[in-house]
Amino acid sequence: MEKAIHVLHVLGGVGLGGAESRIMDLYRQMDRERIQFDFLVHAGSGSDAGEEPQAGGRKPEFYDEEILSMGGHIYVLPKFKVYNYFSYKKAVRRFFERHREFRVVQGHMTSTAGIYLPIAKKAGAPVTVAHARNAGVVKGLKGIATRFFRQGLAGKADYCFACSTLAGQDVFGRDVMKAGRVKVIYNAIDVARFTYDEKKREEARKQLCISEKLVLGHVGRFEYQKNHPYLLEIFAEVCKERPDAVLFLLGEGENRPAMEERCRQLGIDDKVRFLGNCRDTDRYYQAFDIFLLPSFFEGLPGVLVEAQAAGLRCFVSDTVTREAKATDLVTYLSIEKPAVSWAKEILGRADYERRNTAQELTAAGFNVYTQAGGYSLFYEKGDVSGL
């Protein structure tokens, strides 16, 4: 039997994030006797490139256990801080000199892909990929640095992938997109896992004690990008008309304490449930009535695809790509408008009939079962025709 080829995914970490979840969805569908995924993550400030999950003092993350159980390896690089540019390059060079087993190096962390992909190529990696996963950057010096180090990225990788046209334009530039250098590949999900089921919905709502409530939901990290302050204002306006409304927030992040305090200031703290990172997000989608995503920017949000798979009415910022709209359940609204305008739209459309949207999602290219075959062809033969 031939040995499995190894694909290295380069990420900031393997916590419960959008890119990480989509890669894991794909990983579960791979024939691991033919294709094995490994992960190179960033943690700590040291210069050593480690091989064990806790190398460099790194704490295990959400997907560590599952990755290891499927035969994958988790390698560690120091976090890039700009001031450690030379020691970071040294650590990257040392890593790829030690590890020449990867047929494909796929960089989802595009802020430093211009550094590590050329080094991987020089060390002998046959195929390098820069994969754009977002259509914006955070404010301040970090965002400026990200833009700077992304310059010319398209010329530093064998292939350029993007989860949406907006993400491709933001990371690689409009000219590169127009030249056809970027392959847009939607973030596919396990559609069957999220498909609407009335029985599952009733059971979940009963267990969560929300059978008679209007349930709004959001899934995302507590970070600037997700625009939680505005989301809470929207919900506060909904509560003025619907005292029975509750809001479920799934996710973790540095801004969570501030959002808990904001709930108290708005007088809605008894109606908002902070649920942290959950493995059974599909259960919560079944229980929700409305899904909210008022983000400042996104690449192609997998959570929006999951919500549509669950047959949920979705209200989304108009900064989010239209390519994420696989059904007529998505309504785009401006985050420049007062929160009350969102509340009115939500309340005016809160009464609707849930349905099975599996065929619609699959036809639109969002089913990971279908996409896995295309990726397998690419990883094994460099053929992108199936993607």
Coordinates of C-alpha atoms in Angstrom, one line a residue:
M1 CA 0.0 0.0 0.0
E2 CA 1.3 3.5 -0.9
K3 CA 1.9 5.9 1.9
A4 CA -0.7 8.6 2.4
I5 CA 0.4 12.0 1.1
H6 CA 0.6 14.7 3.7
V7 CA -1.1 18.2 3.4
L8 CA 0.1 20.8 5.9
H9 CA -2.5 23.5 6.9
V10 CA -1.0 26.6 8.3
L11 CA -3.2 28.5 10.8
G12 CA -3.1 30.8 13.8
G13 CA -4.5 27.9 15.8
V14 CA -7.0 25.0 15.8
G15 CA -9.6 26.5 18.0
L16 CA -13.3 26.8 17.2
G17 CA -13.1 29.3 14.4
G18 CA -14.6 29.5 10.9
A19 CA -11.6 28.4 8.8
E20 CA -10.7 25.8 11.3
S21 CA -14.2 24.3 11.4
R22 CA -14.4 24.1 7.6
I23 CA -11.0 22.4 7.4
M24 CA -12.1 19.9 10.0
D25 CA -15.3 19.3 8.0
L26 CA -13.1 18.5 5.0
Y27 CA -10.7 16.4 7.0
R28 CA -13.4 14.1 8.3
Q29 CA -14.4 13.3 4.7
M30 CA -10.8 12.5 3.5
D31 CA -9.7 8.9 2.8
R32 CA -6.9 9.1 5.3
E33 CA -5.2 6.1 3.8
R34 CA -4.6 8.3 0.8
I35 CA -4.5 11.9 2.2
Q36 CA -3.5 12.9 5.7
F37 CA -3.9 16.4 7.1
D38 CA -1.3 18.0 9.5
F39 CA -1.4 21.4 11.1
L40 CA 1.1 24.1 11.7
V41 CA -0.1 26.6 14.3
H42 CA 1.3 29.7 16.0
A43 CA 1.7 30.0 19.8
G44 CA 4.0 31.6 22.3
S45 CA 6.9 33.9 21.6
G46 CA 9.8 31.5 21.5
S47 CA 11.9 30.8 18.4
D48 CA 11.7 27.0 18.5
A49 CA 9.5 25.1 16.1
G50 CA 8.0 22.3 18.1
E51 CA 6.2 19.1 17.1
E52 CA 4.1 18.1 20.1
P53 CA 0.6 19.7 20.8
Q54 CA 1.9 21.5 23.9
A55 CA 5.3 22.5 22.5
G56 CA 6.4 25.9 23.5
G57 CA 3.9 26.0 26.4
R58 CA 0.9 25.9 24.0
K59 CA -2.4 24.9 25.6
P60 CA -4.5 22.3 23.8
E61 CA -7.2 23.9 21.7
F62 CA -10.7 22.8 20.6
Y63 CA -9.8 20.5 17.8
D64 CA -6.5 19.1 19.2
E65 CA -8.0 15.8 20.4
E66 CA -9.9 15.1 17.2
I67 CA -6.9 15.9 15.0
L68 CA -4.6 13.5 16.9
S69 CA -7.3 10.8 16.9
M70 CA -7.4 10.9 13.1
G71 CA -3.7 10.5 12.8
G72 CA -2.8 14.2 12.2
H73 CA 0.1 16.0 13.7
I74 CA 0.1 19.5 15.2
Y75 CA 3.3 21.5 14.9
V76 CA 4.0 24.8 16.5
L77 CA 5.7 28.1 15.4
P78 CA 6.1 31.2 17.5
K79 CA 3.5 34.0 16.9
F80 CA 4.6 36.6 14.5
K81 CA 4.9 40.0 16.2
V82 CA 6.7 42.0 13.4
Y83 CA 9.6 42.8 15.7
N84 CA 10.5 39.1 15.7
Y85 CA 10.6 39.0 11.9
F86 CA 14.1 37.5 11.6
S87 CA 13.6 35.0 14.4
Y88 CA 10.3 34.0 12.9
K89 CA 11.8 33.4 9.5
K90 CA 14.6 31.4 11.2
A91 CA 12.0 29.2 13.0
V92 CA 10.1 28.7 9.7
R93 CA 13.2 27.8 7.9
R94 CA 14.3 25.3 10.6
F95 CA 10.8 23.7 10.5
F96 CA 10.7 23.1 6.8
E97 CA 14.3 21.9 6.7
R98 CA 13.3 19.2 9.3
H99 CA 10.0 18.4 7.7
R100 CA 10.1 17.6 4.0
E101 CA 7.2 15.1 4.0
F102 CA 4.5 17.6 2.9
R103 CA 3.2 17.4 -0.7
V104 CA 1.0 20.5 -0.2
V105 CA 1.5 23.4 2.1
Q106 CA -1.8 25.3 2.3
G107 CA -1.6 28.7 4.1
H108 CA -4.8 29.9 5.6
M109 CA -3.0 32.5 7.7
T110 CA -2.3 35.0 4.9
S111 CA -0.9 37.7 7.1
T112 CA 2.5 35.8 7.1
A113 CA 2.0 33.5 4.1
G114 CA 4.4 35.7 2.1
I115 CA 7.1 34.6 4.6
Y116 CA 6.4 30.9 5.2
L117 CA 5.2 29.7 1.7
P118 CA 8.4 30.8 -0.2
I119 CA 10.5 29.1 2.5
A120 CA 8.4 25.9 2.2
K121 CA 8.9 26.0 -1.6
K122 CA 12.6 26.5 -1.3
A123 CA 12.8 23.6 1.1
G124 CA 11.2 21.3 -1.5
A125 CA 7.4 21.4 -0.9
P126 CA 6.0 20.5 -4.4
V127 CA 2.8 22.6 -4.0
T128 CA 2.1 25.8 -2.1
V129 CA -1.3 27.4 -1.7
A130 CA -2.3 30.8 -0.3
H131 CA -5.9 30.6 0.8
A132 CA -7.8 33.8 1.5
R133 CA -10.4 33.3 4.3
N134 CA -11.5 36.8 5.2
A135 CA -12.5 40.0 3.5
G136 CA -11.1 42.6 5.9
V137 CA -8.6 43.3 8.7
V138 CA -8.9 44.6 12.2
K139 CA -8.3 48.3 12.8
G140 CA -5.0 49.8 13.9
L141 CA -1.4 48.8 13.6
K142 CA -2.2 45.1 13.3
G143 CA -4.4 45.7 10.3
I144 CA -1.7 47.9 8.7
A145 CA 0.9 45.3 9.2
T146 CA -1.3 42.6 7.8
R147 CA -1.8 44.6 4.6
F148 CA 1.9 45.3 4.3
F149 CA 3.0 41.6 4.6
R150 CA 0.3 40.5 2.2
Q151 CA 1.7 42.6 -0.7
G152 CA 2.5 40.5 -3.7
L153 CA 1.2 37.3 -2.1
A154 CA -0.2 36.0 -5.3
G155 CA 3.3 35.8 -6.7
K156 CA 4.6 33.8 -3.8
A157 CA 2.4 30.8 -4.0
D158 CA 1.7 28.2 -6.7
Y159 CA -2.0 28.4 -6.3
C160 CA -4.3 31.1 -4.9
F161 CA -7.6 30.1 -3.3
A162 CA -10.3 32.3 -1.8
C163 CA -13.6 31.5 0.0
S164 CA -15.4 34.3 -1.8
T165 CA -14.8 36.9 -4.5
L166 CA -14.6 39.6 -1.8
A167 CA -12.0 37.7 0.2
G168 CA -9.9 37.2 -3.0
Q169 CA -10.1 40.9 -3.8
D170 CA -9.1 41.9 -0.3
V171 CA -6.2 39.5 0.1
F172 CA -4.8 39.2 -3.5
G173 CA -6.1 42.4 -5.2
R174 CA -8.6 43.1 -7.9
D175 CA -6.1 42.9 -10.7
V176 CA -5.1 39.4 -9.7
M177 CA -8.7 38.4 -9.5
K178 CA -9.5 39.8 -12.9
A179 CA -6.5 37.9 -14.3
G180 CA -8.1 34.7 -13.2
R181 CA -5.3 33.8 -10.9
V182 CA -7.6 33.0 -7.9
K183 CA -9.8 30.0 -7.6
V184 CA -12.9 30.8 -5.5
I185 CA -14.0 27.8 -3.4
Y186 CA -16.9 28.2 -1.1
N187 CA -16.7 27.2 2.5
A188 CA -18.6 23.9 2.4
I189 CA -20.3 22.3 5.5
D190 CA -21.7 19.0 6.6
V191 CA -25.2 19.8 5.3
A192 CA -26.7 16.6 6.7
R193 CA -25.7 17.5 10.3
F194 CA -27.5 20.9 10.2
T195 CA -30.6 20.0 8.1
Y196 CA -33.8 21.2 9.7
D197 CA -35.7 18.5 11.7
E198 CA -38.9 19.4 13.5
K199 CA -38.5 16.7 16.1
K200 CA -35.0 17.7 17.0
R201 CA -36.2 21.3 17.2
E202 CA -39.0 20.5 19.7
E203 CA -36.7 18.4 21.8
A204 CA -34.0 21.1 21.9
R205 CA -36.4 23.9 22.8
K206 CA -38.0 21.7 25.5
Q207 CA -34.6 20.9 27.0
L208 CA -33.5 24.6 26.9
C209 CA -36.8 25.7 28.4
I210 CA -37.6 28.1 25.5
S211 CA -40.6 26.4 24.0
E212 CA -42.7 29.6 24.1
K213 CA -39.9 32.1 23.4
L214 CA -38.8 34.0 20.3
V215 CA -35.2 32.9 20.1
L216 CA -32.5 34.9 18.3
G217 CA -29.1 33.3 17.9
H218 CA -25.6 34.2 16.9
V219 CA -22.5 32.1 16.5
G220 CA -19.1 33.8 16.5
R221 CA -16.0 34.9 18.4
F222 CA -16.2 37.9 20.7
E223 CA -14.0 40.0 18.5
Y224 CA -14.3 43.4 16.7
Q225 CA -15.2 41.8 13.4
K226 CA -18.4 40.3 14.6
N227 CA -19.9 43.6 15.8
H228 CA -21.4 42.4 19.1
P229 CA -22.2 45.9 20.5
Y230 CA -24.5 46.6 17.6
L231 CA -26.0 43.1 17.8
L232 CA -27.0 43.7 21.5
E233 CA -28.6 47.0 20.5
I234 CA -30.7 45.3 17.9
F235 CA -31.8 42.7 20.5
A236 CA -32.6 45.4 23.0
E237 CA -34.9 47.0 20.4
V238 CA -36.6 43.6 19.7
C239 CA -37.3 43.2 23.4
K240 CA -39.3 46.4 23.5
E241 CA -41.9 44.8 21.2
R242 CA -41.3 41.1 22.2
P243 CA -40.7 40.7 26.0
D244 CA -40.6 37.0 25.4
A245 CA -37.5 37.2 23.2
V246 CA -34.2 35.7 24.3
L247 CA -30.8 35.8 22.7
F248 CA -28.3 32.9 22.5
L249 CA -24.6 33.8 21.9
L250 CA -22.3 30.9 21.1
G251 CA -18.6 31.6 21.1
E252 CA -15.7 32.9 23.2
G253 CA -13.2 35.7 22.8
E254 CA -11.5 38.6 24.5
N255 CA -14.5 41.0 24.2
R256 CA -17.0 38.7 26.0
P257 CA -16.6 40.4 29.5
A258 CA -17.3 43.8 27.9
M259 CA -20.4 42.4 26.1
E260 CA -21.7 40.9 29.4
E261 CA -21.4 44.3 31.0
R262 CA -23.1 45.9 28.0
C263 CA -26.1 43.6 28.5
R264 CA -26.4 44.9 32.1
Q265 CA -26.3 48.5 30.9
L266 CA -29.0 47.8 28.3
G267 CA -31.1 45.9 30.9
I268 CA -31.2 42.7 28.9
D269 CA -28.8 40.6 30.9
D270 CA -31.6 38.3 32.1
K271 CA -32.6 37.6 28.4
V272 CA -29.1 36.9 27.0
R273 CA -27.4 33.6 27.4
F274 CA -23.6 33.4 26.9
L275 CA -23.0 29.7 26.0
G276 CA -19.3 29.7 25.2
N277 CA -17.8 27.2 22.6
C278 CA -20.2 24.4 21.9
R279 CA -19.7 21.1 20.0
D280 CA -23.4 20.7 19.4
T281 CA -24.0 23.9 17.5
D282 CA -26.4 22.0 15.2
R283 CA -28.7 21.5 18.2
Y284 CA -28.8 25.2 18.9
Y285 CA -29.5 26.1 15.2
Q286 CA -32.6 23.8 15.4
A287 CA -33.8 25.7 18.5
F288 CA -33.3 29.2 17.1
D289 CA -36.0 31.2 15.3
I290 CA -33.8 33.9 13.9
F291 CA -30.1 34.1 13.1
L292 CA -28.2 37.4 13.3
L293 CA -24.8 38.2 11.7
P294 CA -24.2 42.0 11.7
S295 CA -20.4 41.7 11.0
F296 CA -18.1 44.5 9.9
F297 CA -16.6 42.0 7.4
E298 CA -16.4 38.3 6.6
G299 CA -14.9 36.1 4.0
L300 CA -17.7 33.6 3.4
P301 CA -19.2 32.9 6.9
G302 CA -19.7 29.2 7.4
V303 CA -22.1 30.0 10.3
L304 CA -24.4 31.6 7.8
V305 CA -24.4 28.6 5.6
E306 CA -25.1 26.4 8.6
A307 CA -28.0 28.6 9.6
Q308 CA -29.5 28.3 6.2
A309 CA -29.0 24.6 6.2
A310 CA -31.1 24.6 9.4
G311 CA -33.9 26.5 7.6
L312 CA -33.4 29.7 9.6
R313 CA -34.4 33.2 8.7
C314 CA -31.1 35.1 8.6
F315 CA -30.4 38.8 9.0
V316 CA -27.0 39.8 7.8
S317 CA -24.8 42.8 7.4
D318 CA -24.7 44.1 3.8
T319 CA -20.9 44.0 4.0
V320 CA -21.1 40.2 3.8
T321 CA -20.7 38.6 0.4
R322 CA -23.8 37.8 -1.6
E323 CA -22.1 34.5 -2.5
A324 CA -23.1 33.3 1.0
K325 CA -26.8 33.5 0.1
A326 CA -27.7 30.0 -1.0
T327 CA -31.5 30.4 -0.2
D328 CA -34.1 33.1 0.0
L329 CA -33.8 33.0 3.8
V330 CA -31.1 35.7 3.9
T331 CA -31.9 39.4 4.3
Y332 CA -29.1 41.9 4.0
L333 CA -29.3 45.1 6.0
S334 CA -27.0 48.0 6.6
I335 CA -25.1 48.3 9.9
E336 CA -25.0 52.1 9.3
K337 CA -28.7 52.3 10.1
P338 CA -30.1 52.5 13.6
A339 CA -30.6 49.2 15.4
V340 CA -34.3 49.8 15.5
S341 CA -34.5 49.4 11.7
W342 CA -33.1 45.8 12.1
A343 CA -35.5 45.1 14.9
K344 CA -38.5 46.1 12.7
E345 CA -37.3 43.9 9.8
I346 CA -36.8 40.9 12.2
L347 CA -40.2 41.3 13.9
G348 CA -41.9 41.7 10.5
R349 CA -40.5 38.4 9.3
A350 CA -40.3 36.4 12.5
D351 CA -43.4 34.3 11.5
Y352 CA -42.4 31.9 8.8
E353 CA -42.3 28.2 8.0
R354 CA -39.1 26.3 8.5
R355 CA -38.1 23.9 5.7
N356 CA -35.5 21.4 4.6
T357 CA -32.9 23.3 2.4
A358 CA -30.4 20.4 1.9
Q359 CA -30.9 20.2 -1.9
E360 CA -30.5 24.0 -2.2
L361 CA -27.3 24.1 -0.3
T362 CA -25.9 21.2 -2.2
A363 CA -26.8 22.7 -5.6
A364 CA -25.1 25.9 -4.6
G365 CA -21.8 24.1 -3.8
F366 CA -21.9 24.2 -0.1
N367 CA -21.9 20.5 0.7
V368 CA -18.6 19.2 2.0
Y369 CA -19.4 15.6 0.8
T370 CA -19.2 16.9 -2.8
Q371 CA -16.3 19.2 -2.3
A372 CA -14.1 16.5 -0.6
G373 CA -13.7 14.7 -4.0
G374 CA -12.5 17.9 -5.7
Y375 CA -9.9 18.6 -3.0
S376 CA -8.7 15.0 -3.1
L377 CA -8.1 15.3 -6.8
F378 CA -6.2 18.6 -6.2
Y379 CA -4.1 17.2 -3.4
E380 CA -3.1 14.1 -5.3
K381 CA -2.7 15.4 -8.8
G382 CA -2.8 19.2 -8.7
D383 CA -6.0 19.2 -10.7
V384 CA -8.3 22.1 -9.7
S385 CA -11.1 21.2 -12.1
G386 CA -13.2 19.5 -9.4
L387 CA -13.1 22.6 -7.1

